[in-house]
Short mmCIF file of C-alpha atoms and ligand atoms in Angstrom, two decimals:
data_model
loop_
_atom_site.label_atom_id
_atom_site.label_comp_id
_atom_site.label_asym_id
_atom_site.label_seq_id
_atom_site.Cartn_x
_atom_site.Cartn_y
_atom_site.Cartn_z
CA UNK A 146 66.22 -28.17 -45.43
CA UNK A 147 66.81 -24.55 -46.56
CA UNK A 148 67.26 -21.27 -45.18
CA UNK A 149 64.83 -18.17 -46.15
CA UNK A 150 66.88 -15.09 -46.47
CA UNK A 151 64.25 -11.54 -47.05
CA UNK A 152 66.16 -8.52 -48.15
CA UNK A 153 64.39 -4.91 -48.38
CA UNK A 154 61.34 -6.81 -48.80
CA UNK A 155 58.37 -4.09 -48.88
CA UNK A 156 54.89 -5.27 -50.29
CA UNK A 157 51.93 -3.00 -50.94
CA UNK A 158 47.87 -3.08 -52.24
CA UNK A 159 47.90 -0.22 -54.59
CA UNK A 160 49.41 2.51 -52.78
CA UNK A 161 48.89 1.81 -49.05
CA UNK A 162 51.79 -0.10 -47.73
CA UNK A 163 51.60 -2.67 -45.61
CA UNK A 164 55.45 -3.91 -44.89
CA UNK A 165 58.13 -2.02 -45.57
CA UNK A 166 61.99 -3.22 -45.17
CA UNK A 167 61.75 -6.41 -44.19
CA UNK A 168 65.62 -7.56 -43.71
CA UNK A 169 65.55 -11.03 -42.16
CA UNK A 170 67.22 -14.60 -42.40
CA UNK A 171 65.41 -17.91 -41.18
CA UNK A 172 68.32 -20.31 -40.87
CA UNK A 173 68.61 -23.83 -41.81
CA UNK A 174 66.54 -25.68 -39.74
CA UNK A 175 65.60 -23.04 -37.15
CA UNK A 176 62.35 -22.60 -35.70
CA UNK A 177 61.24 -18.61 -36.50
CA UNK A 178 57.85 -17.26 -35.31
CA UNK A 179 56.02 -14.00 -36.50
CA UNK A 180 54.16 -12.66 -33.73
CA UNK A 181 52.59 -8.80 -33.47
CA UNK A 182 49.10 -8.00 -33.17
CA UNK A 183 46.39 -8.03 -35.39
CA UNK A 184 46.78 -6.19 -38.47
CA UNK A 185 50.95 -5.62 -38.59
CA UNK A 186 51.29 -7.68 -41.78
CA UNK A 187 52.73 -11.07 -40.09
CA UNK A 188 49.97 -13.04 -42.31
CA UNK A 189 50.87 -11.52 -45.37
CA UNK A 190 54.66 -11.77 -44.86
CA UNK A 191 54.18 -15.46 -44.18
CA UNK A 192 51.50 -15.23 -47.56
CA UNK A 193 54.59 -13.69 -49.69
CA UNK A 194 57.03 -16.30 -48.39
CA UNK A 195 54.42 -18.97 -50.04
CA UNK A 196 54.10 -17.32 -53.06
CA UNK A 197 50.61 -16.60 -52.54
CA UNK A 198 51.06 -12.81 -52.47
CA UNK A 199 53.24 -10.68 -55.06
CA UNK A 200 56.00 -9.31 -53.62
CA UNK A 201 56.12 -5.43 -54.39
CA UNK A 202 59.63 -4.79 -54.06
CA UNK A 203 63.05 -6.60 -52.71
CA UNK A 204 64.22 -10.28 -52.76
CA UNK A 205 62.96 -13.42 -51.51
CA UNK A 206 65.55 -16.28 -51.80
CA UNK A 207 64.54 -19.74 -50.31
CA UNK A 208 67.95 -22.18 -49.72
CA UNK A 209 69.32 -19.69 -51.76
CA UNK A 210 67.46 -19.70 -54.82
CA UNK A 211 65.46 -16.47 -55.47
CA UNK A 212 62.09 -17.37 -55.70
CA UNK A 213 60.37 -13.69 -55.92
CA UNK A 214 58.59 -14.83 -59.42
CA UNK A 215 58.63 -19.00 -58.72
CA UNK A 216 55.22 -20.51 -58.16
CA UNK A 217 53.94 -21.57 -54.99
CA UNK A 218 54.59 -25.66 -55.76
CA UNK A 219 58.29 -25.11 -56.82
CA UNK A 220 59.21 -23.31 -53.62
CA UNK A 221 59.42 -26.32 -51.73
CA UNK A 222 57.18 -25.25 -48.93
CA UNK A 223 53.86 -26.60 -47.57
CA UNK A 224 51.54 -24.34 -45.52
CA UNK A 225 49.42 -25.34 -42.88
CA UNK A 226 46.47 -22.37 -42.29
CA UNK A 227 44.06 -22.32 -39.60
CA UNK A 228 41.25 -23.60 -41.33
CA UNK A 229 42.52 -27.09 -41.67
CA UNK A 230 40.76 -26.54 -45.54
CA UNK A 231 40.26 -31.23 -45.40
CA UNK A 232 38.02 -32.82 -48.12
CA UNK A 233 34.91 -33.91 -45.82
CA UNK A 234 34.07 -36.53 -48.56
CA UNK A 235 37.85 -38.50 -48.25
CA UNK A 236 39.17 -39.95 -45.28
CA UNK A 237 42.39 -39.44 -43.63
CA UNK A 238 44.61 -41.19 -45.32
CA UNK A 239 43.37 -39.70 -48.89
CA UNK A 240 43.46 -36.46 -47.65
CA UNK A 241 46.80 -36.66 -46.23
CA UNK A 242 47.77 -38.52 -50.09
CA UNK A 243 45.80 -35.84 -52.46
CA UNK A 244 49.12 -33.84 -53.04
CA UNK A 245 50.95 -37.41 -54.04
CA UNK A 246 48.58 -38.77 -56.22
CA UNK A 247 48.45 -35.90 -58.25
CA UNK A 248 51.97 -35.57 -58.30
CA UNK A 249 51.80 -39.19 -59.59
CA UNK A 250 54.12 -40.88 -57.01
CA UNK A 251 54.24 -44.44 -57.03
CA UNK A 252 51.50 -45.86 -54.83
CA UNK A 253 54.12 -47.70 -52.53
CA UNK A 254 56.25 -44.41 -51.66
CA UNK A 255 52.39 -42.68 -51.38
CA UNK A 256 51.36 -44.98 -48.54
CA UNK A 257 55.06 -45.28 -46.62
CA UNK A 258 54.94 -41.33 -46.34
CA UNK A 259 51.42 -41.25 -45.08
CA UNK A 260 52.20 -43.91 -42.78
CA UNK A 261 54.80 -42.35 -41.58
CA UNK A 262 53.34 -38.92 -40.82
CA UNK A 263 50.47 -40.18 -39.48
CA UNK A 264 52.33 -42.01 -36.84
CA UNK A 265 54.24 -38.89 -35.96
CA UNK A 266 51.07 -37.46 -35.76
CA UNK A 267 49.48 -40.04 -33.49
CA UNK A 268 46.57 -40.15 -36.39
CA UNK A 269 47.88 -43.68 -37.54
CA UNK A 270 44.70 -45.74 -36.25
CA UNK A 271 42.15 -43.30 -37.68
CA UNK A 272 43.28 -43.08 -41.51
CA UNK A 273 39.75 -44.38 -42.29
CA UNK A 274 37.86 -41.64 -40.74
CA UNK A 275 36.62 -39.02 -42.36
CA UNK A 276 37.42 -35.44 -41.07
CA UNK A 277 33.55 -34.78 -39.55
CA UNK A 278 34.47 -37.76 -37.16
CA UNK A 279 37.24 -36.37 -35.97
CA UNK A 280 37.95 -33.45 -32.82
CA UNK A 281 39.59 -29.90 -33.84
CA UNK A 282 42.42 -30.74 -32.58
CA UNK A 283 42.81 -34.38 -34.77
CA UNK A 284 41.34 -32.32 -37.63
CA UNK A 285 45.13 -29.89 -36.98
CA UNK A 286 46.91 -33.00 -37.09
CA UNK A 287 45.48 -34.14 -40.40
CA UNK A 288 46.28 -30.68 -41.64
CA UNK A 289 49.91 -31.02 -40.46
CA UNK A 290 50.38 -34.44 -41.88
CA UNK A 291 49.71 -33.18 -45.44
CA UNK A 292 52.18 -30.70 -45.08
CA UNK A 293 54.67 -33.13 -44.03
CA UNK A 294 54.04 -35.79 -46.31
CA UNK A 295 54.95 -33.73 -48.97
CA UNK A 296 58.73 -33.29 -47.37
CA UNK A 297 59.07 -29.59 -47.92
CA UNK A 298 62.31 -27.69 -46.77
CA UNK A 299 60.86 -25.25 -45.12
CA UNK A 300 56.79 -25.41 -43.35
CA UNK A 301 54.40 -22.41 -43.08
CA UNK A 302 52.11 -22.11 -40.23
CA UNK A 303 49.71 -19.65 -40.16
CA UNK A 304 47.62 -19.17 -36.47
CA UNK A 305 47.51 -23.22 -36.73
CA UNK A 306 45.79 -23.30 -33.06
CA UNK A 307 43.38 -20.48 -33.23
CA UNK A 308 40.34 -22.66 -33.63
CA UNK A 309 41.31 -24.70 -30.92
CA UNK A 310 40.24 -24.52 -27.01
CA UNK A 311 42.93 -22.99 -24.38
CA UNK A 312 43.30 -26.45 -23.25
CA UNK A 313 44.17 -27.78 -26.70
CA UNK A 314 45.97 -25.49 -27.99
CA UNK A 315 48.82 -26.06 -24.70
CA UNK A 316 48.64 -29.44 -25.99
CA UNK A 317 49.26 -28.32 -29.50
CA UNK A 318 51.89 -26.51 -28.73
CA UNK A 319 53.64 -29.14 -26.34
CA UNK A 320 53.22 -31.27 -29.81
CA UNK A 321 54.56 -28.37 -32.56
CA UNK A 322 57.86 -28.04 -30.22
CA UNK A 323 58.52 -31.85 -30.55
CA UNK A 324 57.67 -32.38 -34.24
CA UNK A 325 60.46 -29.71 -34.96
CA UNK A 326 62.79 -31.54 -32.95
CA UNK A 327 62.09 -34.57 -34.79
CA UNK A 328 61.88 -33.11 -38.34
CA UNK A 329 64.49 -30.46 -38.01
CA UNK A 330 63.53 -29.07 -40.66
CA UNK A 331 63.31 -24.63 -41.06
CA UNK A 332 59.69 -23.97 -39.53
CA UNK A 333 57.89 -20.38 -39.66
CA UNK A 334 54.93 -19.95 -37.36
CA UNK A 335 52.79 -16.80 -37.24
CA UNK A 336 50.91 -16.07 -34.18
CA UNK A 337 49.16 -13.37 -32.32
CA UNK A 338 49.56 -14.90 -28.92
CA UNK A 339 52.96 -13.80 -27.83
CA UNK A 340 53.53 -16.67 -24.84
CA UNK A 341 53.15 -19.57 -27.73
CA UNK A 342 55.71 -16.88 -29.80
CA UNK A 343 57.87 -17.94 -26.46
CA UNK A 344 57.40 -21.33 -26.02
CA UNK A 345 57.75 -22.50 -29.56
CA UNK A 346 60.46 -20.28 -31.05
CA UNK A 347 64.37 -20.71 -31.47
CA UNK A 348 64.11 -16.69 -32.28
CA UNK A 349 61.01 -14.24 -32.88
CA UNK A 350 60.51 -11.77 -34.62
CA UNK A 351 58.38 -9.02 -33.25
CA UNK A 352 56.27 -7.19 -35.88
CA UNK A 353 54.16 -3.68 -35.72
CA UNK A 354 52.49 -1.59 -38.11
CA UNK A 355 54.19 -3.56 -41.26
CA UNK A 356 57.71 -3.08 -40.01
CA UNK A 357 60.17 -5.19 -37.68
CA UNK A 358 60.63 -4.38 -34.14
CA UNK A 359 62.85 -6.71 -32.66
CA UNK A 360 64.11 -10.13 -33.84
CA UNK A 361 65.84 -12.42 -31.14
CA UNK A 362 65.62 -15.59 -28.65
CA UNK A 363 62.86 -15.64 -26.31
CA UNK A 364 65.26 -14.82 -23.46
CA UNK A 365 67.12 -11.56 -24.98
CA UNK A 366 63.25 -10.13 -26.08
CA UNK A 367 62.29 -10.47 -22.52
CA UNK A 368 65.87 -9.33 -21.17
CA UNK A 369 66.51 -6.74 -23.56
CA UNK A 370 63.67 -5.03 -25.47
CA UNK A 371 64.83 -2.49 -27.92
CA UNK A 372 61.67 -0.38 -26.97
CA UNK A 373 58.34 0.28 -25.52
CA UNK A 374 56.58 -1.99 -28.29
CA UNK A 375 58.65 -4.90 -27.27
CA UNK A 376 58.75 -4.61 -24.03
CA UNK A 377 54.80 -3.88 -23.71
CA UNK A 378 54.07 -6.91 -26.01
CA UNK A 379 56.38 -9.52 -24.91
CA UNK A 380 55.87 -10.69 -21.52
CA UNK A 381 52.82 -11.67 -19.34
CA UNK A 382 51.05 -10.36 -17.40
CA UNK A 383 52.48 -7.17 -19.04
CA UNK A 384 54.94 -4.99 -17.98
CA UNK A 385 54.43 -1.72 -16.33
CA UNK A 386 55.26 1.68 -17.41
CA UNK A 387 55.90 4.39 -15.11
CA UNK A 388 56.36 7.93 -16.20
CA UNK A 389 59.83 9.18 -14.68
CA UNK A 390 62.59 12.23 -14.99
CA UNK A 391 66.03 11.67 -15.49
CA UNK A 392 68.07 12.48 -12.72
CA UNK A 393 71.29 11.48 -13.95
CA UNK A 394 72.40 8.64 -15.36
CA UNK A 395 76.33 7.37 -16.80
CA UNK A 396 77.18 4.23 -18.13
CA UNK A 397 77.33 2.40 -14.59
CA UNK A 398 73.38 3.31 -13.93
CA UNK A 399 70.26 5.67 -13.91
CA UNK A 400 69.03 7.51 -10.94
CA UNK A 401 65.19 8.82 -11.79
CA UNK A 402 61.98 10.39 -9.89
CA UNK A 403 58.57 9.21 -10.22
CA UNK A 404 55.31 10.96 -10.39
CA UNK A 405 55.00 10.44 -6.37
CA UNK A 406 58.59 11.46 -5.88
CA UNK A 407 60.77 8.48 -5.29
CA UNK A 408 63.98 8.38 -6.77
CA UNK A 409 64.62 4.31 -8.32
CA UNK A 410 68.25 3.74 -9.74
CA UNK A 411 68.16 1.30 -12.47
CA UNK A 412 71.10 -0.54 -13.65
CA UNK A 413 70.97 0.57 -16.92
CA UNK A 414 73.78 1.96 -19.66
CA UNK A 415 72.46 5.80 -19.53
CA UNK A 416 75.32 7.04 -21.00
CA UNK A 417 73.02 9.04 -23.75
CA UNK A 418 70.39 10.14 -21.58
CA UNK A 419 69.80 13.83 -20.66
CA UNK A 420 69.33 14.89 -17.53
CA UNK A 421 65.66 16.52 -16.74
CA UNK A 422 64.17 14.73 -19.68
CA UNK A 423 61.23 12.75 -19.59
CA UNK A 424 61.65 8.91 -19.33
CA UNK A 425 59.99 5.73 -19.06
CA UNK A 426 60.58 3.41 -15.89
CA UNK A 427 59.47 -0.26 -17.37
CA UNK A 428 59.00 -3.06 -14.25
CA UNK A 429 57.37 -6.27 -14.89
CA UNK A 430 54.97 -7.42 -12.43
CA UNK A 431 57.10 -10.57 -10.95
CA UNK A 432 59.89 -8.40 -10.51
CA UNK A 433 58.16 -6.26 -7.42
CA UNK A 434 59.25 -7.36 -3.82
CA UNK A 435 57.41 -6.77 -0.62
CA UNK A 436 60.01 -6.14 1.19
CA UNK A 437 61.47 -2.75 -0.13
CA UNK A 438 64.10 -2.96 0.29
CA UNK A 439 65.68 -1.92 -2.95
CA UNK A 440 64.27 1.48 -4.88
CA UNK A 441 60.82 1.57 -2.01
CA UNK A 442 57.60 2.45 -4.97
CA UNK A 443 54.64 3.25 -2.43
CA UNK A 444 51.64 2.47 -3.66
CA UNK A 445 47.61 0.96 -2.59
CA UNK A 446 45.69 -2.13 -3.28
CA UNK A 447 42.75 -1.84 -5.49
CA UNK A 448 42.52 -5.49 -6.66
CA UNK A 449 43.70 -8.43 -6.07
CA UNK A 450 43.22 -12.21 -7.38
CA UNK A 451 44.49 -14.90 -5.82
CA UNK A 452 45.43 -17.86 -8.45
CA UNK A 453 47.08 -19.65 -5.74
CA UNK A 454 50.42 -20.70 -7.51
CA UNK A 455 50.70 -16.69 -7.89
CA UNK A 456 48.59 -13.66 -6.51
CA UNK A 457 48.27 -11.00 -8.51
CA UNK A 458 47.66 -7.29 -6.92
CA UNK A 459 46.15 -4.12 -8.77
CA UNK A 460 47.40 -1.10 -7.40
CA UNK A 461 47.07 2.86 -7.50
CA UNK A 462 49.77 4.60 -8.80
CA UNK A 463 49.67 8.38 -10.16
CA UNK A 464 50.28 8.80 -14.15
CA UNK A 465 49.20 5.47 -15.12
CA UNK A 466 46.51 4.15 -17.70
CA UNK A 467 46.65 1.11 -15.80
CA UNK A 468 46.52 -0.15 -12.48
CA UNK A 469 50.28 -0.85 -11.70
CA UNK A 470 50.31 -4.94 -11.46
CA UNK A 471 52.71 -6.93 -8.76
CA UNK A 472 52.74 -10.78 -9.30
CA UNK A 473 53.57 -11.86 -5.82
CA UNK A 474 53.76 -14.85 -3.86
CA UNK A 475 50.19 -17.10 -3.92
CA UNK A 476 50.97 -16.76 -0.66
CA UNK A 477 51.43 -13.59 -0.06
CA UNK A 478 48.93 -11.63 2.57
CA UNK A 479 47.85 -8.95 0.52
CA UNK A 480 43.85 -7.23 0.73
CA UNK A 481 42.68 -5.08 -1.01
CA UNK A 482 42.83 -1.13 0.42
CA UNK A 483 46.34 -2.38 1.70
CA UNK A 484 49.33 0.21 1.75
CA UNK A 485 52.66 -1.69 -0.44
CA UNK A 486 55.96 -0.72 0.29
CA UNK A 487 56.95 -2.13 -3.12
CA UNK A 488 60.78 -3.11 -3.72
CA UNK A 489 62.17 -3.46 -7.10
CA UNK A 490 65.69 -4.33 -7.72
CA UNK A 491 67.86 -2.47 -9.37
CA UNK A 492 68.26 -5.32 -12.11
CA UNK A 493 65.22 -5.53 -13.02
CA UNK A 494 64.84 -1.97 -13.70
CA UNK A 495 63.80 -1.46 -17.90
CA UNK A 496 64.34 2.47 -18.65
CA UNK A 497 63.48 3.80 -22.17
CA UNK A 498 64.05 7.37 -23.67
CA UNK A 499 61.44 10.20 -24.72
CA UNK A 500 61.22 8.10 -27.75
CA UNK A 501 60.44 4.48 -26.37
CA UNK A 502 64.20 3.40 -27.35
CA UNK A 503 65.44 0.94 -24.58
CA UNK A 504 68.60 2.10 -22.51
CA UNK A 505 70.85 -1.18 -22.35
CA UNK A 506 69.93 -3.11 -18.68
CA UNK A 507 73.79 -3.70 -17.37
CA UNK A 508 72.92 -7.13 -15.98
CA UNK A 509 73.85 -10.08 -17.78
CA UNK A 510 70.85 -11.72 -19.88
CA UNK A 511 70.61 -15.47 -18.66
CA UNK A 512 71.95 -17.87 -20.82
CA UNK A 513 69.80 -17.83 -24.32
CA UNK A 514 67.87 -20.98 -25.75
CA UNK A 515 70.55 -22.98 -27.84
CA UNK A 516 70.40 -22.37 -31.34
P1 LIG B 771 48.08 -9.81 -39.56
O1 LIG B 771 48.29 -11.16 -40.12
O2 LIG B 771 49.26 -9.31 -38.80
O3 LIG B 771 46.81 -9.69 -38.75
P2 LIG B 771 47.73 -9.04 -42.31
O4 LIG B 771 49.01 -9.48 -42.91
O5 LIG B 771 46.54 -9.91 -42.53
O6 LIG B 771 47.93 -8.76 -40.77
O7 LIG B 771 47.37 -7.59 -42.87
C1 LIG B 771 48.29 -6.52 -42.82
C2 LIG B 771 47.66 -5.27 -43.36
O8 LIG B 771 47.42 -5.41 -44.76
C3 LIG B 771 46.31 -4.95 -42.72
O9 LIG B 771 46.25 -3.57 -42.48
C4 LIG B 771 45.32 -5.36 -43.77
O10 LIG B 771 44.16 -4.57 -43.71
C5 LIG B 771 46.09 -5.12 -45.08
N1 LIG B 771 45.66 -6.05 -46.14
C6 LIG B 771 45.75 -7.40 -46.12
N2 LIG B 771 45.30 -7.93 -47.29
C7 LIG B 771 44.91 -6.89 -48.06
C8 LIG B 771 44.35 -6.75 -49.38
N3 LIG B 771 44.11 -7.83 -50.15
N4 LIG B 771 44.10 -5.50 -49.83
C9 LIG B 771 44.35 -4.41 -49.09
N5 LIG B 771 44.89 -4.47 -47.84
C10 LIG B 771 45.14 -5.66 -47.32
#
């Protein structure tokens, strides 16, 4: 077990930089993932963490060792990549034993640890398969139990489920969240797909454009965003942003006016804010009421989809790139062409400044995931 401490980590391909100040610890044990989307350098953080990319400038210690200039086998990590990258000539078991028998471990120890892995796995009755015979997602598994096998203190998982079906890949991740608690040992998962960045992760950190957003729980990105990225990115469906004024706004609250002239008052710290500047009203779609009876939003019905456990309405709103999205009640009586007398509470009111920074929300966040 180790902890993986980053510090003014920047890496570049000649002179086009593509992270820059990377200051981050992955504690002993904990379970980080690297989500943003494509292109913002998660990949290639994870890459320099391996030792499979240079690191340009800064300091990469692993359990406290720096390892900026230590090979890839002495770091004490195994990586799992989304191509599984399995011998199709070996079966299971030797695939999952290649790393021991060329590290010359006693034959004995070699088949207790794949034994053992496998059965974590559930792969223990096909070790005589070869990979062709197997399903993407047993094909994952094999992947995984070559990692573990090998003991590391610290895994790398790079888009592990991105070859596998939306079905699966629930599975998967069902199966990832109780290997970790079994293992305990310091996981880092890069994704794309920000709700498996939620389901899996003890923290997250959110990435964009090569830099770091936002790193915290689950619970305090969704709660308390630091900004527009964030708040856009985490979340699902996605939240909506409403161009607003500043009316006035204190520490105790925020009163602003929207495009169609209603005033909202969000309970946010707006001690900073300047009245008559421009500002961003952020409201996620299951945080709309019918009944509005808290800060009325008028708007119509273009859209709607009923999922039945949730219905989902599309609706006009001036100044927006988007249909504005409510995520009401499946059983909620809404047609399309309707006229909403939206509510949305005070609470649950997200304001950000003429620069995307968040203004604090005032209500308490609900109680994070345990570290
Ligand atoms: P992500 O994993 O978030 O999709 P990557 O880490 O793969 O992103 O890439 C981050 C950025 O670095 C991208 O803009 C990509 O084009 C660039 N990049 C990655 N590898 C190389 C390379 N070998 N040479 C030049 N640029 C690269």
């Amino acid at each position: 077990m180790a902890d993986v401490q980053l510090t003014q980590v920047h890496k570049a391909y000649n002179d086009v930089q593509v992270l820059r100040d990377i200051n981050l610890q992955v504690r002993d044990g904990e379970f980080m993932v690297f989500v943003g989307p494509s292109g913002c350098g998660k990949s290639t953080l994870l890459r320099m963490i391996a030792g499979l990319e240079d690191i340009t400038g800064g300091t990469l210690a692993i359990g406290g060792r720096v390892v900026n200039d230590v090979p890839p086998a002495e770091r004490g990590i195994a990586m799992v990549f989304q191509s599984y990258a399995l011998y199709p000539h070996m079966n299971l078991f030797d695939n999952m034993a290649f790393g021991l028998k060329l590290a010359k471990l006693p034959k004995a120890e070699i088949d207790q640890a794949v034994q053992q892995a496998a059965k974590i796995l559930h792969i223990d009755h096909l070790l005589d398969r070869k990979p062709k015979a197997l399903s993407g997602g047993q094909r994952q598994r094999v992947a995984i139990g070559r990692a573990i096998v090998r003991k590391p203190e610290v895994f790398l998982f790079d888009e592990p489920l991105s070859n596998l079906d939306a079905a699966l890949r629930v599975k998967m991740r069902y199966e990832f969240a109780k290997l970790h608690e079994e293992l305990k040992t310091t996981m880092i998962y890069v994704t794309h797909d920000q709700v498996e960045a939620m389901t899996l992760a003890d923290r997250i950190v959110v990435l964009s454009a090569g830099r770091i957003e936002q790193v915290g729980t689950p619970i305090e990105l969704y709660e308390q965003p630091d900004n527009l990225f964030v708040a856009g990115f985490i979340g699902s469906p996605r939240m909506n942003f409403l161009p607003a004024t500043l009316l006035r706004g204190d520490a105790n609250g925020a009163e602003v006016k929207l495009a169609n002239g209603e005033t909202v008052h969000c309970a946010v710290d707006a001690a900073r804010g300047r009245p008559g500047s421009t500002v961003t009203l952020g409201a996620r779609p299951e945080h709309f009421t019918l009944d509005a009876r808290e800060n009325r939003i008028d708007t119509r019905v273009t859209f709607v989809e009923a999922l039945g456990s949730s219905t989902q309405a599309y609706c006009d709103y001036p100044g927006l790139a988007e249909p504005l999205t409510c995520q009401l009640d499946g059983r909620s009586p809404v047609r399309t062409r309707d006229t909403l007398a939206l509510g949305l509470p005070a609470d649950w009111c997200y304001l950000f400044d003429d620069q995307g920074r968040a203004f604090p929300r005032l209500a308490r966040p609900a109680q994070a995931k345990a570290a």
